[in-house]
XYZ file of C-alpha atoms in Angstrom:
602
model
C -17.808 2.522 27.851
C -14.357 1.910 29.321
C -11.257 3.651 27.952
C -7.592 2.597 27.891
C -5.187 5.367 26.902
C -1.691 4.415 25.713
C 0.943 7.176 25.781
C 4.688 7.141 25.113
C 7.671 8.784 26.725
C 11.440 9.338 26.367
C 11.714 8.527 22.631
C 9.436 7.737 19.714
C 9.307 4.333 18.058
C 8.931 2.366 21.307
C 6.073 0.258 19.988
C 3.013 2.049 21.370
C 0.965 0.715 18.467
C 1.944 -2.882 19.168
C 1.335 -2.349 22.885
C -2.116 -0.851 22.272
C -3.009 -3.648 19.844
C -1.758 -6.337 22.219
C -3.803 -4.884 25.068
C -6.801 -5.013 22.729
C -6.077 -8.669 21.914
C -5.780 -9.505 25.609
C -9.080 -7.808 26.496
C -10.808 -9.403 23.499
C -9.534 -12.799 24.648
C -11.173 -12.045 28.011
C -14.547 -11.898 26.259
C -14.779 -8.113 25.834
C -15.586 -6.252 22.623
C -12.814 -3.817 21.712
C -12.469 -0.812 19.408
C -9.467 1.463 18.782
C -8.667 5.112 18.130
C -5.344 6.582 17.004
C -4.573 10.240 17.727
C -1.963 11.858 15.479
C -1.075 15.415 16.547
C 0.115 16.568 13.112
C -1.756 19.308 11.218
C -2.506 17.160 8.162
C -6.163 16.210 8.003
C -5.091 12.677 7.090
C -2.027 10.703 6.028
C -2.964 10.698 2.327
C -0.433 13.244 1.087
C 2.466 12.179 3.331
C 5.623 10.701 1.848
C 6.256 7.097 2.927
C 9.749 8.239 3.928
C 8.122 10.669 6.379
C 5.520 8.476 7.997
C 5.632 4.958 6.560
C 2.805 3.565 4.456
C -0.645 5.084 4.110
C -3.223 2.537 5.240
C -6.599 2.586 3.468
C -9.868 1.649 5.181
C -13.125 0.317 3.754
C -14.686 3.791 3.777
C -11.758 5.230 1.817
C -10.036 6.810 4.798
C -6.290 7.314 4.292
C -4.920 6.819 7.769
C -1.853 6.143 9.888
C -0.312 2.690 9.518
C -1.114 1.915 13.174
C -4.775 1.496 12.203
C -3.660 -1.343 9.963
C -1.959 -2.740 13.022
C -5.240 -2.572 14.988
C -7.239 -4.173 12.177
C -4.787 -7.058 11.797
C -4.485 -7.752 15.533
C -8.161 -7.370 16.446
C -9.722 -8.474 13.126
C -11.973 -5.387 12.999
C -12.933 -2.809 10.362
C -12.287 0.763 11.413
C -13.499 4.037 9.893
C -11.665 7.206 8.898
C -12.926 8.846 12.103
C -10.963 6.317 14.165
C -7.885 8.343 13.191
C -7.998 11.759 14.874
C -5.570 14.457 13.726
C -5.044 18.071 14.732
C -6.044 19.043 11.201
C -9.403 17.253 11.475
C -10.193 18.801 14.858
C -9.317 22.355 13.826
C -11.160 21.943 10.515
C -14.234 20.754 12.423
C -14.125 23.621 14.936
C -13.476 26.308 12.314
C -16.369 24.995 10.179
C -18.661 25.299 13.213
C -17.388 28.823 13.875
C -18.097 29.851 10.273
C -21.644 28.520 10.602
C -22.148 30.570 13.746
C -22.556 27.582 16.042
C -20.600 29.299 18.830
C -23.054 32.241 18.926
C -20.439 34.962 18.784
C -18.162 33.568 21.478
C -14.383 33.828 21.238
C -13.275 30.411 19.939
C -10.289 29.122 21.937
C -8.196 25.995 22.382
C -9.814 25.586 25.805
C -12.694 24.833 25.863
C -13.635 24.593 22.176
C -10.786 22.485 20.774
C -10.553 20.295 23.891
C -14.337 19.783 23.926
C -14.288 18.834 20.245
C -11.609 16.206 20.936
C -13.612 14.675 23.773
C -16.835 14.658 21.770
C -15.022 13.016 18.830
C -13.637 10.255 21.065
C -17.034 9.508 22.620
C -18.793 9.507 19.253
C -16.300 7.241 17.477
C -15.902 4.862 20.430
C -19.619 4.061 20.134
C -19.353 2.947 16.469
C -19.344 -0.883 16.227
C -16.321 -2.193 14.304
C -16.575 -5.957 14.808
C -19.701 -6.664 12.778
C -21.948 -6.842 15.837
C -24.608 -4.389 16.935
C -24.099 -1.843 19.676
C -20.955 -0.160 21.020
C -17.851 -2.028 22.177
C -17.030 -2.576 25.846
C -13.549 -1.008 25.743
C -11.957 1.639 23.532
C -8.145 1.558 23.327
C -6.772 5.007 22.460
C -3.183 5.544 21.311
C -1.758 9.055 21.569
C 0.928 9.449 18.905
C 4.212 11.197 19.549
C 6.001 11.623 22.863
C 4.868 13.278 26.082
C 6.141 16.864 26.060
C 5.685 17.470 22.327
C 4.215 20.924 21.723
C 1.686 19.720 19.150
C 0.264 17.175 21.633
C -0.664 19.794 24.252
C -4.366 20.234 23.286
C -4.866 16.454 23.251
C -3.150 16.005 26.629
C -5.378 18.688 28.137
C -8.471 17.173 26.540
C -7.614 13.665 27.746
C -6.961 14.976 31.258
C -10.418 16.548 31.284
C -11.863 13.403 29.719
C -10.439 11.114 32.428
C -12.031 13.345 35.081
C -15.326 13.455 33.180
C -15.752 9.695 32.716
C -14.582 9.135 36.276
C -12.521 6.522 38.146
C -13.181 2.968 37.039
C -13.765 3.990 33.437
C -10.310 5.232 32.425
C -6.938 3.445 32.497
C -3.684 5.128 31.447
C -0.839 2.919 30.217
C 2.451 4.768 29.789
C 5.031 3.112 27.524
C 8.553 4.210 28.385
C 12.175 3.230 27.815
C 14.454 1.636 30.369
C 17.818 1.691 28.590
C 20.909 -0.324 29.396
C 24.158 1.614 29.077
C 26.880 -0.629 27.689
C 29.571 0.976 29.838
C 27.652 0.507 33.086
C 25.664 -2.583 32.122
C 22.640 -1.813 34.316
C 19.059 -0.819 33.554
C 18.580 2.921 34.076
C 15.251 4.229 35.399
C 15.879 7.978 35.265
C 14.453 8.511 31.719
C 11.174 6.873 32.781
C 11.096 8.830 36.026
C 11.394 12.110 34.111
C 8.778 10.991 31.564
C 6.250 10.130 34.291
C 6.987 13.409 36.082
C 6.240 15.293 32.856
C 3.046 13.303 32.357
C 1.861 14.084 35.886
C 2.713 17.742 35.394
C 0.348 17.796 32.415
C -2.531 16.421 34.476
C -2.399 12.704 33.577
C -1.538 10.068 36.172
C -0.397 6.668 34.840
C -2.096 3.557 36.190
C 0.321 1.178 34.451
C 3.921 1.400 33.250
C 4.877 -0.688 30.212
C 8.669 -0.577 30.147
C 10.552 -1.262 26.937
C 13.950 -2.836 27.406
C 16.273 -5.322 25.782
C 15.573 -7.846 28.558
C 13.128 -8.359 31.414
C 13.271 -5.750 34.182
C 15.189 -6.768 37.270
C 13.138 -6.809 40.471
C 15.098 -4.001 42.125
C 14.576 -1.849 39.011
C 10.799 -2.395 39.186
C 10.840 -1.493 42.874
C 12.718 1.714 42.117
C 10.222 2.652 39.399
C 7.305 1.922 41.745
C 8.818 4.144 44.433
C 9.680 7.136 42.269
C 6.817 6.964 39.761
C 4.084 6.244 42.349
C 2.826 3.198 40.447
C 2.093 -0.098 42.269
C 4.753 -2.756 41.728
C 2.256 -5.194 40.217
C 1.268 -2.513 37.661
C 4.759 -2.347 36.123
C 5.247 -4.626 33.108
C 8.267 -5.431 30.984
C 7.990 -5.364 27.220
C 11.393 -6.748 26.348
C 12.569 -7.547 22.823
C 10.741 -10.635 21.574
C 11.483 -12.874 18.578
C 8.311 -11.511 16.991
C 5.373 -9.280 17.843
C 2.879 -12.150 18.026
C 4.467 -12.998 21.376
C 3.457 -9.685 22.985
C -0.166 -10.515 23.959
C 1.116 -13.659 25.690
C 3.907 -11.648 27.332
C 1.303 -9.298 28.811
C -0.888 -12.191 29.919
C 2.001 -13.903 31.700
C 2.509 -10.713 33.731
C -1.226 -10.618 34.660
C -1.847 -7.403 32.704
C -5.465 -8.399 32.097
C -6.103 -8.620 35.837
C -4.546 -5.212 36.498
C -6.452 -3.494 33.664
C -9.755 -5.114 34.650
C -9.197 -3.998 38.253
C -8.547 -0.380 37.205
C -11.637 -0.446 34.957
C -13.874 -2.225 37.504
C -14.279 -5.190 35.179
C -12.864 -7.859 37.472
C -16.263 -9.463 38.080
C -17.075 -10.017 34.382
C -13.672 -10.675 32.789
C -12.790 -14.307 32.158
C -9.340 -15.871 31.850
C -7.966 -14.881 28.404
C -7.691 -17.611 25.804
C -4.595 -17.022 23.641
C -4.011 -20.511 22.245
C -4.288 -19.270 18.644
C -1.710 -16.508 19.185
C 0.642 -18.840 21.018
C 0.401 -21.554 18.351
C 0.945 -19.031 15.557
C 4.020 -17.532 17.233
C 5.542 -20.960 17.798
C 4.725 -22.083 14.258
C 6.687 -19.203 12.744
C 9.643 -19.919 15.022
C 9.773 -23.504 13.762
C 9.673 -22.786 10.034
C 12.947 -23.509 8.249
C 12.273 -24.078 4.535
C 12.682 -20.610 2.972
C 10.663 -18.900 0.273
C 12.473 -15.899 -1.189
C 10.432 -12.995 -2.551
C 11.797 -9.863 -4.245
C 9.901 -6.656 -3.486
C 10.807 -4.282 -6.315
C 9.871 -0.816 -5.146
C 10.646 2.840 -4.819
C 10.919 3.123 -1.017
C 12.876 -0.046 -0.240
C 15.239 1.705 2.188
C 12.317 1.983 4.643
C 10.385 -1.254 5.134
C 7.558 0.610 6.936
C 6.687 2.100 3.539
C 5.512 -1.403 2.527
C 4.351 -2.598 5.938
C 1.035 -4.150 4.882
C 2.774 -5.798 1.913
C 5.327 -7.323 4.239
C 2.702 -8.549 6.695
C 0.523 -10.008 3.919
C 3.552 -11.924 2.623
C 4.189 -13.140 6.154
C 0.604 -14.297 6.657
C 0.745 -16.212 3.364
C 4.144 -17.790 4.037
C 2.981 -19.018 7.457
C -0.157 -20.481 5.852
C 2.121 -22.336 3.395
C 4.433 -23.394 6.257
C 7.441 -21.607 4.758
C 10.001 -19.219 6.221
C 9.694 -15.834 4.536
C 12.840 -14.176 3.186
C 12.317 -10.774 1.562
C 14.911 -9.237 -0.754
C 14.331 -5.500 -1.117
C 15.264 -4.472 -4.652
C 15.393 -0.712 -5.427
C 13.545 -0.392 -8.739
C 15.783 2.404 -10.016
C 18.867 0.191 -9.551
C 17.552 -2.158 -12.265
C 17.557 0.587 -14.895
C 20.177 1.152 -17.614
C 21.087 4.583 -16.250
C 22.223 2.973 -13.006
C 24.438 0.557 -14.949
C 26.378 3.586 -16.198
C 26.303 5.692 -13.025
C 26.626 2.995 -10.354
C 27.482 -0.394 -11.884
C 27.909 -2.058 -8.471
C 24.368 -1.158 -7.406
C 23.082 -2.319 -10.811
C 24.797 -5.703 -10.512
C 23.660 -6.147 -6.898
C 20.025 -5.407 -7.777
C 19.956 -7.843 -10.670
C 21.740 -10.485 -8.627
C 19.024 -10.223 -5.986
C 16.239 -10.371 -8.566
C 17.698 -13.417 -10.291
C 18.004 -15.326 -7.009
C 14.378 -15.202 -5.854
C 11.446 -17.613 -6.029
C 8.845 -14.913 -6.697
C 8.574 -11.224 -7.605
C 6.219 -8.635 -6.137
C 5.911 -5.110 -7.546
C 3.907 -2.884 -5.149
C 2.075 0.374 -5.747
C 3.620 3.824 -5.827
C 3.379 7.330 -7.227
C 5.709 9.307 -9.480
C 7.941 8.157 -12.326
C 11.117 7.374 -10.353
C 11.877 3.672 -10.658
C 9.001 2.919 -13.054
C 11.290 1.655 -15.823
C 12.976 -0.626 -13.281
C 9.600 -2.046 -12.283
C 8.814 -2.643 -15.956
C 12.101 -4.542 -16.324
C 11.255 -6.647 -13.260
C 7.850 -7.536 -14.758
C 9.543 -8.419 -18.058
C 12.060 -10.660 -16.306
C 9.324 -12.466 -14.339
C 7.177 -12.924 -17.454
C 9.958 -14.225 -19.691
C 11.602 -16.448 -17.059
C 8.273 -17.856 -15.806
C 8.910 -16.546 -12.281
C 5.738 -16.133 -10.144
C 4.727 -12.475 -10.250
C 2.224 -10.333 -8.370
C 1.735 -6.684 -9.319
C -0.314 -4.415 -7.072
C -1.846 -1.135 -8.292
C 1.081 0.463 -10.159
C 2.596 -3.036 -10.242
C -0.341 -4.205 -12.353
C -0.065 -1.152 -14.581
C 3.651 -1.673 -15.327
C 2.913 -5.325 -16.163
C 0.372 -4.160 -18.776
C 2.799 -1.557 -20.144
C 5.583 -4.145 -20.405
C 3.287 -6.603 -22.214
C 2.236 -3.900 -24.699
C 5.865 -2.986 -25.378
C 7.261 -6.505 -25.649
C 4.384 -8.532 -27.115
C 2.408 -5.926 -29.074
C 5.665 -4.168 -30.086
C 4.257 -0.787 -28.997
C 7.614 0.574 -27.893
C 6.132 3.930 -26.922
C 3.475 2.317 -24.675
C 3.262 4.096 -21.333
C 0.997 5.652 -18.730
C -0.245 9.192 -19.214
C 0.810 9.728 -15.602
C 4.449 9.486 -16.688
C 4.251 10.489 -20.366
C 1.118 12.535 -21.115
C 1.813 12.653 -24.869
C 2.488 8.938 -25.364
C 1.159 7.578 -28.664
C -0.001 4.358 -27.011
C -1.570 5.190 -23.633
C -2.019 1.832 -21.911
C -2.816 3.521 -18.597
C -4.982 6.637 -18.415
C -6.540 8.950 -15.841
C -10.038 7.693 -15.032
C -12.400 10.456 -13.859
C -13.328 9.613 -10.290
C -11.040 12.228 -8.747
C -9.320 15.548 -9.319
C -6.268 16.243 -11.461
C -5.306 19.284 -9.396
C -5.981 18.347 -5.754
C -4.045 15.461 -4.242
C -5.639 14.866 -0.825
C -8.573 12.432 -0.755
C -9.281 12.721 -4.512
C -8.391 9.211 -5.666
C -10.552 6.158 -6.174
C -10.489 5.135 -2.546
C -11.916 2.441 -0.318
C -13.698 -0.863 -0.751
C -15.077 -1.478 -4.255
C -16.603 -4.502 -5.905
C -14.573 -6.526 -8.438
C -16.641 -8.958 -10.507
C -14.940 -12.023 -11.972
C -15.431 -12.198 -15.720
C -13.212 -15.266 -16.260
C -14.571 -18.001 -14.008
C -11.718 -20.506 -14.409
C -8.952 -17.957 -13.808
C -6.319 -18.545 -11.133
C -7.464 -15.482 -9.192
C -11.096 -16.647 -9.176
C -10.007 -20.050 -7.856
C -7.830 -18.433 -5.186
C -10.859 -16.449 -4.021
C -12.882 -19.649 -3.748
C -14.760 -19.241 -7.058
C -16.742 -16.305 -5.699
C -18.770 -14.194 -8.127
C -17.183 -10.984 -6.844
C -14.881 -9.686 -4.113
C -14.696 -6.408 -2.215
C -11.150 -5.047 -1.957
C -9.692 -1.653 -1.102
C -8.439 0.768 -3.754
C -6.092 3.761 -3.813
C -5.289 5.052 -7.302
C -6.028 7.640 -9.989
C -4.924 5.849 -13.185
C -6.240 2.633 -14.714
C -5.916 0.402 -17.773
C -7.176 2.171 -20.900
C -10.503 0.473 -21.845
C -9.818 1.182 -25.516
C -6.749 -1.087 -25.444
C -8.309 -4.017 -23.590
C -9.477 -5.925 -26.673
C -6.073 -5.642 -28.341
C -4.266 -6.771 -25.187
C -6.614 -9.742 -24.739
C -6.103 -10.891 -28.328
C -2.369 -10.930 -27.657
C -2.803 -13.231 -24.644
C -3.586 -11.133 -21.568
C -6.746 -11.952 -19.644
C -8.647 -9.392 -17.583
C -10.121 -11.787 -15.055
C -12.107 -9.245 -13.040
C -13.673 -5.870 -13.763
C -15.722 -3.310 -11.891
C -19.524 -3.189 -12.046
C -19.471 -1.024 -15.192
C -17.091 -3.367 -16.997
C -14.860 -0.421 -17.921
C -12.340 -0.604 -15.077
C -9.927 -3.540 -15.167
C -9.436 -4.964 -11.658
C -7.380 -8.145 -12.168
C -5.116 -9.091 -15.069
C -3.598 -12.540 -15.654
C -1.333 -14.196 -18.179
C -2.892 -17.674 -18.592
C 0.187 -19.103 -20.307
C 2.357 -18.249 -17.272
C 2.574 -20.389 -14.083
C 1.526 -17.370 -11.983
C 1.441 -13.857 -13.414
C -1.283 -11.746 -11.789
C -1.831 -8.013 -11.365
C -4.468 -6.368 -9.185
C -5.566 -2.740 -9.445
C -6.730 -2.906 -5.823
C -4.621 -3.445 -2.687
C -5.299 -6.960 -1.329
C -2.700 -6.490 1.432
C -5.008 -4.201 3.431
C -7.418 -7.026 4.259
C -4.859 -9.737 5.003
C -4.963 -11.061 8.571
C -2.859 -13.461 10.664
C -4.491 -16.841 10.051
C -6.543 -15.428 7.127
C -4.007 -14.642 4.424
C -4.975 -12.607 1.356
C -5.797 -15.056 -1.498
C -3.524 -13.330 -4.049
C -0.568 -13.262 -1.641
C -1.268 -16.872 -0.764
C -1.187 -17.669 -4.480
C 2.147 -15.887 -4.953
C 3.803 -17.720 -2.058
C 2.310 -21.075 -3.055
C 3.386 -20.632 -6.691
C 6.875 -19.662 -5.527
C 6.989 -22.946 -3.572
C 5.539 -25.054 -6.384
C 2.306 -25.641 -4.423
C -0.188 -23.471 -6.322
C -2.511 -26.300 -7.381
C -3.052 -27.440 -3.800
C -3.861 -23.885 -2.697
C -6.424 -23.454 -5.499
C -8.123 -26.655 -4.329
C -11.305 -25.649 -2.396
C -10.460 -28.133 0.368
C -7.140 -26.392 1.049
C -8.564 -23.879 3.513
C -9.937 -26.580 5.812
C -6.814 -28.715 5.607
C -3.981 -26.214 5.840
C -4.913 -22.715 6.987
C -4.415 -21.927 10.664
C -7.567 -22.229 12.736
C -8.297 -21.256 16.298
C -6.122 -23.127 18.745
C -3.339 -25.673 18.288
C -3.680 -28.799 16.195
C -1.462 -31.210 14.324
C -0.078 -29.485 11.230
C 2.621 -30.014 8.652
C 5.721 -27.955 9.482
C 8.211 -28.233 6.636
C 6.908 -31.690 5.852
C 6.844 -33.011 9.438
C 3.656 -33.531 11.432
C 3.791 -31.929 14.866
C 1.727 -29.928 17.341
C 1.040 -26.491 15.895
C 3.575 -24.077 17.264
C 3.920 -20.455 16.230
C 6.541 -17.641 15.454
C 7.437 -14.886 13.038
C 9.474 -14.985 9.861
C 12.860 -13.466 9.330
C 13.110 -10.659 6.810
C 16.277 -10.256 4.789
C 17.170 -6.705 3.801
C 19.799 -5.733 1.243
C 22.204 -4.944 4.053
C 21.881 -8.203 5.955
C 19.590 -10.061 8.303
C 16.847 -8.486 10.401
C 14.620 -10.055 13.053
C 11.084 -8.750 13.401
C 10.851 -7.265 16.905
C 8.436 -5.368 19.119
C 9.213 -2.202 17.164
C 7.540 -3.763 14.120
C 3.830 -3.812 13.361
C 1.868 -6.937 12.364
């Protein structure tokens, strides 16, 4: 097994996750099998109880692991399925060591950070790196490890020590350290400054880790004299210093690394030069160029609780992007704060109220994502009501599906008190109830989590057609509350259709409104399995319906005719036939226009 460690210096948010994923893509394109591990030095055992404002979205894996959003990044880039153990945290390591101590596994020894914690970290890495994640048998060839945080952080110290020992243990030729650092440009001086990177590398060396490669983040390509200065003072060969400058979109980064011969340098450090072939990145290049050449917009409103931080809905955003590229449309996202749609806001902040409704009324489609807590729920209900009454394409995910059911019960069944017991425990008409597959008192890891089977009960439904008329689908879940089975019959008589249910038939998985052009809610999270070139069917349906192209997407032949395949080919780009290019969509925020850059995650 070969290991590539990606660390970061100077500041956080440099794009270590994108760099690690892009290295994985490059090595995979060379014919190697790749797996990934993310190390998060925080004390939480997992990301499940973290606020999205603190750490961005919680990504859910097939096995129910609630993990850092970077693992979603790895899955999307490398098209693999990771496990909860691929996300290592300080909490997990200490929990593991303390459990062993309580069992008496250390035979009375004093349990210390060195060697017990550091040994546990190394053993965890070796064990998880050997787990196949690409559907094939046997371990991968290369494991890409990302160390979260910044070199010098106190909480990272045990991991730095463990990785230093690990590099010595596996030996030269099996370990490659890539250090991502910042080379800023001061506006007053106008030149690229190397001192921050010099200090970062000095700190890294002082902790026992010697970088093989420098990946330098900057606004533009590094000047040759700057690279020479870094090589001299950081003791890294000139050819091992790469520039990761701001790109139009993150799908350009694997090609950017290839153009600088990163694959040759990494294979040389890992003694793989004799078996590595020239990387084939035609698919990535064509996809990046395609996005850059899309001009016909499709405007989607995301009505949520955490709209001030787009990372809170990262997988949602990427799934929308994958679908819009598949439909050859330029994605424009309007972030609508759900609470700004509510009547209370009209009284307290009329300008915000008017702005929110103006955004909602100007879109082609509406998406209401999941969430927890009652803040903004009434606004989400109003958004579902608007989409239903105005025949605007609507997709509700998790809580988004639940508010659509509540709104239907209130407006169509005239049950004005209809609600979820999560928000109003004493409601007379509980449309959404707590379903016993978790705990009411403990929050961490107690929900209905991971991949579960949803069986289609309505064969000619839009969702069944979008999924290719399959009998069932496996999608990932993360929730505690579900549609009340006792109200299903009454809701169906009024016009709702529960198109898919779980294996018991008691849990409603997909709801549709057949009389509406596109009104679908899913209890699961389809965004977690969306991939570049393999868009989630429900997101594809939303985008297609918003463009007036739903019927063509539901046609079984659509996938062969329109979805991106490996390598370039002639495709329709906004109605014109041309060689398949590739590029990433623009995302419009409430405060203006934002280009997806290296700091983003696919």
